[in-house]
Tab-separated table of C-alpha atoms in Angstrom:
chain	number	residue	atom	x	y	z
L	22	MET	CA	95.413	132.328	94.786
L	23	LYS	CA	92.779	131.207	92.419
L	24	LYS	CA	94.842	128.432	91.218
L	25	LEU	CA	95.450	127.288	94.712
L	26	VAL	CA	91.388	127.339	95.449
L	27	LYS	CA	90.935	125.204	92.250
L	28	ILE	CA	93.539	122.699	93.363
L	29	SER	CA	91.949	122.660	96.853
L	30	ILE	CA	88.642	121.917	94.987
L	31	VAL	CA	89.920	119.387	93.147
L	32	ILE	CA	91.364	117.532	95.863
L	33	LEU	CA	88.323	117.871	97.882
L	34	ALA	CA	86.291	116.356	95.041
L	35	LEU	CA	88.607	113.563	94.750
L	36	ILE	CA	88.260	112.686	98.523
L	37	VAL	CA	84.518	112.906	98.332
L	38	THR	CA	84.052	110.852	95.162
L	39	GLY	CA	86.664	108.382	96.460
L	40	CYS	CA	84.783	107.828	99.807
L	41	ALA	CA	81.201	107.595	98.078
L	42	HIS	CA	80.872	106.622	94.513
L	43	HIS	CA	78.451	104.515	92.999
L	44	TRP	CA	79.180	102.509	89.633
L	45	SER	CA	76.783	99.973	88.041
L	46	LEU	CA	77.391	96.384	89.590
L	47	PRO	CA	78.642	94.066	87.178
L	48	PRO	CA	75.905	91.821	85.326
L	49	GLU	CA	76.067	88.385	86.984
L	50	LYS	CA	73.557	85.683	86.562
L	51	VAL	CA	74.728	84.023	89.619
L	52	HIS	CA	76.136	85.853	92.682
L	53	THR	CA	78.727	84.627	95.075
L	54	ILE	CA	78.123	84.037	98.824
L	55	TYR	CA	80.574	83.148	101.308
L	56	THR	CA	79.087	81.102	104.089
L	57	ALA	CA	80.667	79.675	107.438
L	58	ASN	CA	80.836	76.169	108.120
L	59	SER	CA	78.120	75.242	110.396
L	60	GLU	CA	78.515	73.758	114.008
L	61	GLU	CA	75.460	72.560	115.785
L	62	GLY	CA	74.850	74.633	118.807
L	63	SER	CA	77.643	77.158	118.258
L	64	LEU	CA	76.584	80.599	118.521
L	65	LEU	CA	79.579	81.697	116.200
L	66	SER	CA	78.192	79.463	113.770
L	67	LYS	CA	74.472	80.296	114.318
L	68	TYR	CA	75.308	84.242	113.869
L	69	ALA	CA	78.181	83.988	111.410
L	70	PRO	CA	77.454	86.594	108.400
L	71	VAL	CA	76.876	85.517	104.884
L	72	PHE	CA	79.084	87.719	102.703
L	73	LEU	CA	77.516	88.655	99.153
L	74	THR	CA	80.136	89.559	96.797
L	75	TYR	CA	80.186	90.842	93.090
L	76	ASP	CA	82.541	90.588	89.940
L	77	TYR	CA	83.989	87.216	91.054
L	78	ARG	CA	85.955	87.067	88.007
L	79	ASN	CA	88.498	89.633	89.539
L	80	ASP	CA	90.362	87.657	92.361
L	81	TYR	CA	90.534	90.901	94.151
L	82	ASN	CA	86.670	90.724	94.842
L	83	ARG	CA	87.157	87.186	96.423
L	84	ILE	CA	87.544	86.579	100.176
L	85	GLY	CA	90.818	85.051	101.037
L	86	SER	CA	93.086	84.155	103.924
L	87	PRO	CA	96.295	85.801	104.705
L	88	ALA	CA	99.455	84.087	103.830
L	89	ALA	CA	103.089	84.660	103.815
L	90	ARG	CA	106.086	83.971	101.216
L	91	ILE	CA	109.605	85.107	100.615
L	92	ASN	CA	109.561	87.449	97.393
L	93	SER	CA	112.438	87.593	94.806
L	94	GLU	CA	114.339	89.967	96.890
L	95	GLY	CA	114.421	87.383	99.794
L	96	LYS	CA	112.109	89.505	102.073
L	97	GLU	CA	108.878	88.492	103.593
L	98	GLN	CA	105.823	89.293	101.812
L	99	ILE	CA	102.098	89.199	103.342
L	100	TYR	CA	99.350	88.689	100.897
L	101	VAL	CA	95.837	87.500	100.808
L	102	ASP	CA	95.111	84.233	98.991
L	103	PRO	CA	91.859	84.203	97.273
L	104	GLU	CA	91.844	80.549	96.593
L	105	LYS	CA	91.519	79.888	100.427
L	106	PRO	CA	88.753	81.814	102.043
L	107	ALA	CA	88.211	82.024	105.625
L	108	ILE	CA	86.298	84.068	108.246
L	109	TYR	CA	88.153	84.697	111.387
L	110	PHE	CA	86.180	85.023	114.577
L	111	MET	CA	86.636	86.481	118.294
L	112	GLU	CA	84.374	86.133	121.120
L	113	LYS	CA	84.400	88.930	123.789
L	114	GLU	CA	82.389	89.839	126.651
L	115	PHE	CA	81.769	93.333	128.093
L	116	SER	CA	79.616	94.800	130.676
L	117	THR	CA	77.753	98.209	131.255
L	118	GLU	CA	75.821	99.755	133.997
L	119	LYS	CA	72.468	98.053	132.259
L	120	GLY	CA	73.897	94.449	131.992
L	121	ASN	CA	76.343	91.772	130.424
L	122	TYR	CA	76.875	91.348	126.663
L	123	THR	CA	78.937	89.290	124.379
L	124	ASN	CA	80.512	90.546	120.888
L	125	LEU	CA	80.937	87.972	118.188
L	126	VAL	CA	83.446	89.483	116.052
L	127	TYR	CA	83.942	88.146	112.350
L	128	ARG	CA	86.935	89.539	110.095
L	129	VAL	CA	87.200	88.741	106.452
L	130	HIS	CA	89.965	89.945	103.776
L	131	PHE	CA	90.452	90.460	100.431
L	132	PRO	CA	93.706	90.862	98.310
L	133	LYS	CA	93.542	94.583	97.516
L	134	VAL	CA	91.516	97.437	96.263
L	135	PRO	CA	92.891	98.303	93.026
L	136	TYR	CA	94.308	101.534	92.052
L	137	SER	CA	92.096	103.639	90.008
L	138	ILE	CA	91.845	107.280	88.973
L	139	ILE	CA	88.429	106.916	87.327
L	140	PRO	CA	86.683	105.987	89.334
L	141	PHE	CA	89.218	107.399	92.070
L	142	ASN	CA	89.709	104.601	94.650
L	143	LEU	CA	90.964	106.585	97.715
L	144	THR	CA	91.537	103.452	99.638
L	145	SER	CA	93.486	101.612	97.007
L	146	GLY	CA	96.002	99.261	98.798
L	147	SER	CA	96.653	95.688	99.508
L	148	ASN	CA	95.330	93.244	102.460
L	149	VAL	CA	92.188	95.042	102.995
L	150	GLY	CA	89.299	93.545	105.057
L	151	ILE	CA	85.818	94.149	106.710
L	152	ILE	CA	84.850	93.433	110.309
L	153	VAL	CA	81.274	92.632	111.346
L	154	VAL	CA	80.406	92.758	115.171
L	155	ILE	CA	77.207	91.243	116.430
L	156	THR	CA	76.428	92.174	120.079
L	157	LEU	CA	74.241	89.544	121.955
L	158	ASP	CA	72.222	90.245	125.407
L	159	LYS	CA	72.243	87.689	128.183
L	160	GLU	CA	69.676	85.758	126.324
L	161	ASN	CA	71.745	85.534	123.213
L	162	ARG	CA	69.552	87.568	121.229
L	163	PRO	CA	71.204	89.822	118.856
L	164	LEU	CA	70.704	93.489	119.712
L	165	LEU	CA	73.265	95.362	117.554
L	166	VAL	CA	75.173	94.891	114.135
L	167	THR	CA	78.183	96.997	113.767
L	168	THR	CA	80.472	97.086	110.685
L	169	ALA	CA	83.654	98.663	109.578
L	170	ASN	CA	86.566	98.409	107.188
L	171	THR	CA	89.524	96.909	109.157
L	172	CYS	CA	91.164	100.582	108.864
L	173	GLY	CA	88.327	101.557	111.275
L	174	CYS	CA	86.482	103.591	108.513
L	175	TYR	CA	83.018	103.493	107.041
L	176	MET	CA	81.758	102.395	110.345
L	177	ALA	CA	78.018	101.503	110.836
L	178	ILE	CA	75.978	100.513	113.952
L	179	LEU	CA	72.586	99.225	113.413
L	180	PRO	CA	69.933	98.120	116.079
L	181	THR	CA	67.780	94.996	115.773
L	182	THR	CA	64.086	94.771	116.716
L	183	TYR	CA	65.488	93.244	120.152
L	184	LEU	CA	67.044	96.428	121.228
L	185	SER	CA	64.690	98.643	123.184
L	186	PRO	CA	64.106	101.798	121.673
L	187	ASP	CA	65.264	103.931	124.641
L	188	ALA	CA	68.719	102.557	123.952
L	189	ARG	CA	69.020	104.120	120.482
L	190	PRO	CA	70.932	107.579	120.126
L	191	LYS	CA	68.783	110.787	120.762
L	192	ASP	CA	68.737	111.694	116.970
L	193	TRP	CA	68.015	108.077	115.610
L	194	LYS	CA	65.386	108.375	112.857
L	195	GLU	CA	63.219	105.625	111.543
L	196	GLU	CA	64.262	105.861	107.985
L	197	PRO	CA	67.131	104.493	105.748
L	198	LEU	CA	70.490	105.297	107.215
L	199	ASP	CA	73.172	107.206	105.101
L	200	VAL	CA	76.842	105.836	105.599
L	201	TYR	CA	79.232	107.668	103.173
L	202	GLY	CA	76.925	107.336	100.337
L	203	GLU	CA	75.633	103.863	101.055
L	204	GLU	CA	72.173	103.127	102.362
L	205	PHE	CA	71.367	100.719	105.106
L	206	PRO	CA	68.220	99.905	106.666
L	207	TRP	CA	67.396	101.658	109.998
L	208	ILE	CA	66.651	98.279	111.694
L	209	LEU	CA	67.498	94.510	111.359
L	210	ASN	CA	64.534	92.202	112.232
L	211	TYR	CA	65.829	88.938	113.529
L	212	ALA	CA	62.607	87.915	115.017
L	213	GLU	CA	60.388	86.876	112.275
L	214	LEU	CA	62.592	84.046	111.052
L	215	THR	CA	63.197	80.580	112.284
L	216	ASN	CA	66.924	80.610	110.903
L	217	PRO	CA	67.923	84.222	110.463
L	218	LYS	CA	71.305	85.185	108.588
L	219	LEU	CA	72.901	88.484	108.354
L	220	LEU	CA	73.630	88.887	104.629
L	221	VAL	CA	76.462	91.565	104.112
L	222	HIS	CA	76.654	93.126	100.523
L	223	VAL	CA	79.994	93.961	99.849
L	224	ARG	CA	80.808	96.620	96.946
L	225	PRO	CA	83.135	95.191	94.544
L	226	SER	CA	86.776	96.899	94.054
L	227	VAL	CA	86.317	99.173	96.950
L	228	HIS	CA	85.067	96.399	99.525
L	229	ARG	CA	82.868	98.386	101.610
L	230	VAL	CA	79.589	97.003	103.071
L	231	MET	CA	76.930	98.357	100.780
L	232	ASP	CA	73.776	97.014	102.324
L	233	LEU	CA	72.734	94.632	105.233
L	234	GLU	CA	69.835	92.436	105.512
L	235	ILE	CA	68.256	89.614	107.376
L	236	VAL	CA	67.346	86.594	105.283
L	237	ASP	CA	65.932	83.144	105.740
L	238	GLY	CA	69.087	80.797	105.848
L	239	GLU	CA	67.208	78.025	104.048
L	240	SER	CA	66.349	80.430	101.212
L	241	LEU	CA	70.273	80.746	100.339
L	242	SER	CA	71.137	77.070	100.170
L	243	GLY	CA	70.176	75.347	97.021
L	244	SER	CA	69.218	78.734	95.301
L	245	GLN	CA	70.032	79.113	91.596
L	246	VAL	CA	70.893	82.915	92.259
L	247	PHE	CA	73.676	82.409	94.361
L	248	ARG	CA	76.956	80.130	94.243
L	249	SER	CA	77.892	79.381	97.957
L	250	ILE	CA	81.735	78.888	98.820
L	251	LEU	CA	82.539	77.545	102.150
L	252	ALA	CA	84.669	79.870	104.319
L	253	PRO	CA	85.880	77.999	107.310
L	254	LEU	CA	85.662	79.777	110.717
L	255	GLU	CA	89.170	80.432	112.020
L	256	PRO	CA	90.387	81.962	115.339
L	257	ILE	CA	91.312	85.535	114.944
L	258	ASP	CA	94.437	84.665	116.767
L	259	ASP	CA	95.618	82.546	113.829
L	260	LEU	CA	96.539	85.792	111.997
L	261	GLU	CA	99.404	85.942	114.241
L	262	THR	CA	100.884	82.687	113.350
L	263	ILE	CA	100.790	82.553	109.599
L	264	PRO	CA	103.156	79.800	108.450
L	265	LEU	CA	106.350	80.886	106.694
L	266	LYS	CA	109.327	78.824	106.045
L	267	GLY	CA	109.001	76.296	108.725
L	268	GLY	CA	108.053	78.884	111.341
L	269	THR	CA	105.379	81.585	111.635
L	270	THR	CA	105.105	85.139	111.196
L	271	SER	CA	102.375	87.784	112.049
L	272	PHE	CA	99.803	89.664	109.772
L	273	TYR	CA	100.765	92.867	111.691
L	274	TYR	CA	103.765	94.655	112.487
L	275	ASP	CA	104.742	93.990	115.906
L	276	TYR	CA	107.313	96.643	116.395
L	277	GLY	CA	108.325	100.320	115.076
L	278	PRO	CA	105.766	103.090	113.791
L	279	GLN	CA	103.556	100.827	112.238
L	280	LYS	CA	102.916	98.476	115.114
L	281	GLY	CA	99.666	96.850	114.951
L	282	HIS	CA	99.144	97.755	111.578
L	283	VAL	CA	98.512	94.918	108.776
L	284	LYS	CA	101.806	94.490	106.865
L	285	GLY	CA	101.739	95.993	103.320
L	286	SER	CA	98.362	97.772	103.716
L	287	MET	CA	99.698	101.271	103.935
L	288	LYS	CA	97.133	103.468	101.515
L	289	LEU	CA	99.223	106.204	99.424
L	290	TRP	CA	96.193	108.297	98.563
L	291	GLU	CA	94.709	108.353	102.142
L	292	THR	CA	98.172	109.396	103.609
L	293	LEU	CA	98.605	112.147	101.040
L	294	PHE	CA	94.993	113.707	101.630
L	295	LEU	CA	93.951	112.694	105.011
L	296	SER	CA	97.126	112.377	107.103
L	297	LEU	CA	97.208	116.056	108.293
L	298	ILE	CA	93.605	116.452	109.163
L	299	SER	CA	93.752	113.104	111.163
L	300	TRP	CA	97.197	113.557	112.646
L	301	ASP	CA	97.856	109.926	111.427
L	302	PHE	CA	100.529	109.266	108.578
L	303	PHE	CA	99.112	105.634	108.457
L	304	VAL	CA	95.667	106.693	108.416
L	305	GLY	CA	93.561	104.191	106.274
L	306	ALA	CA	95.961	101.405	106.944
L	307	ASP	CA	94.298	98.041	108.097
L	308	LYS	CA	95.052	97.202	111.542
L	309	VAL	CA	94.341	94.650	114.385
L	310	TYR	CA	91.251	94.533	116.463
L	311	GLY	CA	92.852	93.796	119.619
L	312	ASP	CA	94.218	94.817	123.149
L	313	ASN	CA	95.688	98.287	122.941
L	314	ASP	CA	98.097	97.580	125.825
L	315	LYS	CA	99.711	95.037	123.500
L	316	TYR	CA	99.346	96.549	120.120
L	317	GLU	CA	99.368	100.166	121.048
L	318	ASN	CA	97.061	100.980	117.926
L	319	PRO	CA	93.626	101.944	118.714
L	320	PHE	CA	90.815	100.852	116.421
L	321	TYR	CA	89.590	104.492	116.067
L	322	THR	CA	86.238	105.032	114.279
L	323	SER	CA	86.412	109.033	114.141
L	324	LEU	CA	89.123	110.917	112.055
L	325	LYS	CA	89.074	113.884	114.481
L	326	PRO	CA	92.345	113.253	116.513
L	327	TRP	CA	90.877	114.363	119.792
L	328	ASN	CA	88.053	111.490	119.495
L	329	ARG	CA	90.833	108.801	118.948
L	330	THR	CA	90.376	107.271	122.276
L	331	ALA	CA	86.691	107.766	122.735
L	332	SER	CA	85.835	106.106	119.386
L	333	ASP	CA	88.246	103.270	119.694
L	334	MET	CA	86.045	100.070	119.044
L	335	TRP	CA	87.926	97.779	121.006
L	336	ASN	CA	86.726	99.486	124.193
L	337	PHE	CA	83.142	98.696	123.197
L	338	PRO	CA	81.248	100.178	126.298
L	339	ARG	CA	82.902	103.481	125.633
L	340	PHE	CA	82.511	103.319	121.814
L	341	LEU	CA	78.875	102.780	121.936
L	342	GLU	CA	78.617	105.583	124.440
L	343	PHE	CA	80.698	107.898	122.227
L	344	TRP	CA	78.299	107.180	119.340
L	345	GLY	CA	75.173	107.837	121.491
L	346	TRP	CA	74.230	104.161	122.206
L	347	LYS	CA	72.786	103.403	125.645
L	348	LEU	CA	73.275	99.692	126.436
């Protein structure tokens, strides 16, 4: 019995440290940022996040674009090419009793989260990503910024200064927000800058959002602190038509038990430690952000099985209501 308790403690410690470990960022004189191509008058371009990454020397820390090839065994292999960065986008409208809104959805991918025991990378696996959703009101002002990994985990919702205080959750506090060990600001101020840009800080190796801030877009260009890499804005539907041998293939499985999951993204450690409590054998695997009637794979943001539908980020009004927001 004592041995079982010790084993359980070790497993729990691995899970906790795997979810929220902090190691020093690698020293770099110049940091790498990924910026979207600019299209005058385009809301998608205007509000496109800038992604600040660290430890560029390791290609798994670089934003890439999903690609396909035939491997040595003659089978299809999906991978993320770090030499061809891209930011995938979607625009989606929704309504509540209070009004009409528009979500600007941005999705980026990295080749992998490397396997590691010390530090323990619970989310080790390939073809991982981050999704950022900026919610606009009818006047095209940003009200909310929502971030998550493309498995639905590590989700965070932050209000902006344009959002009425009475739309926040009841227990919302005006203090730094803790998200699995990462500290975010409790509010984002878009109003005081003429060219505000959302700067998304990405923790190296694990590719988690580690901070969010609104900065002056002009301060990023020509800076000696940042090296800017252009990541073209591409329609998110392009992920379903990846070129392969004169034809195309999808980034996602389109049938079988893994339908709607990113090909090759199954997370061994998460399946081992979290599948039982989540009732999901493919817990942690990255997935499509799309219509559930087609993909049958909810983008749930709560591990509790009974919250699977209510926490699904695709149905945004229901998702916001579940997490206490009152748009």
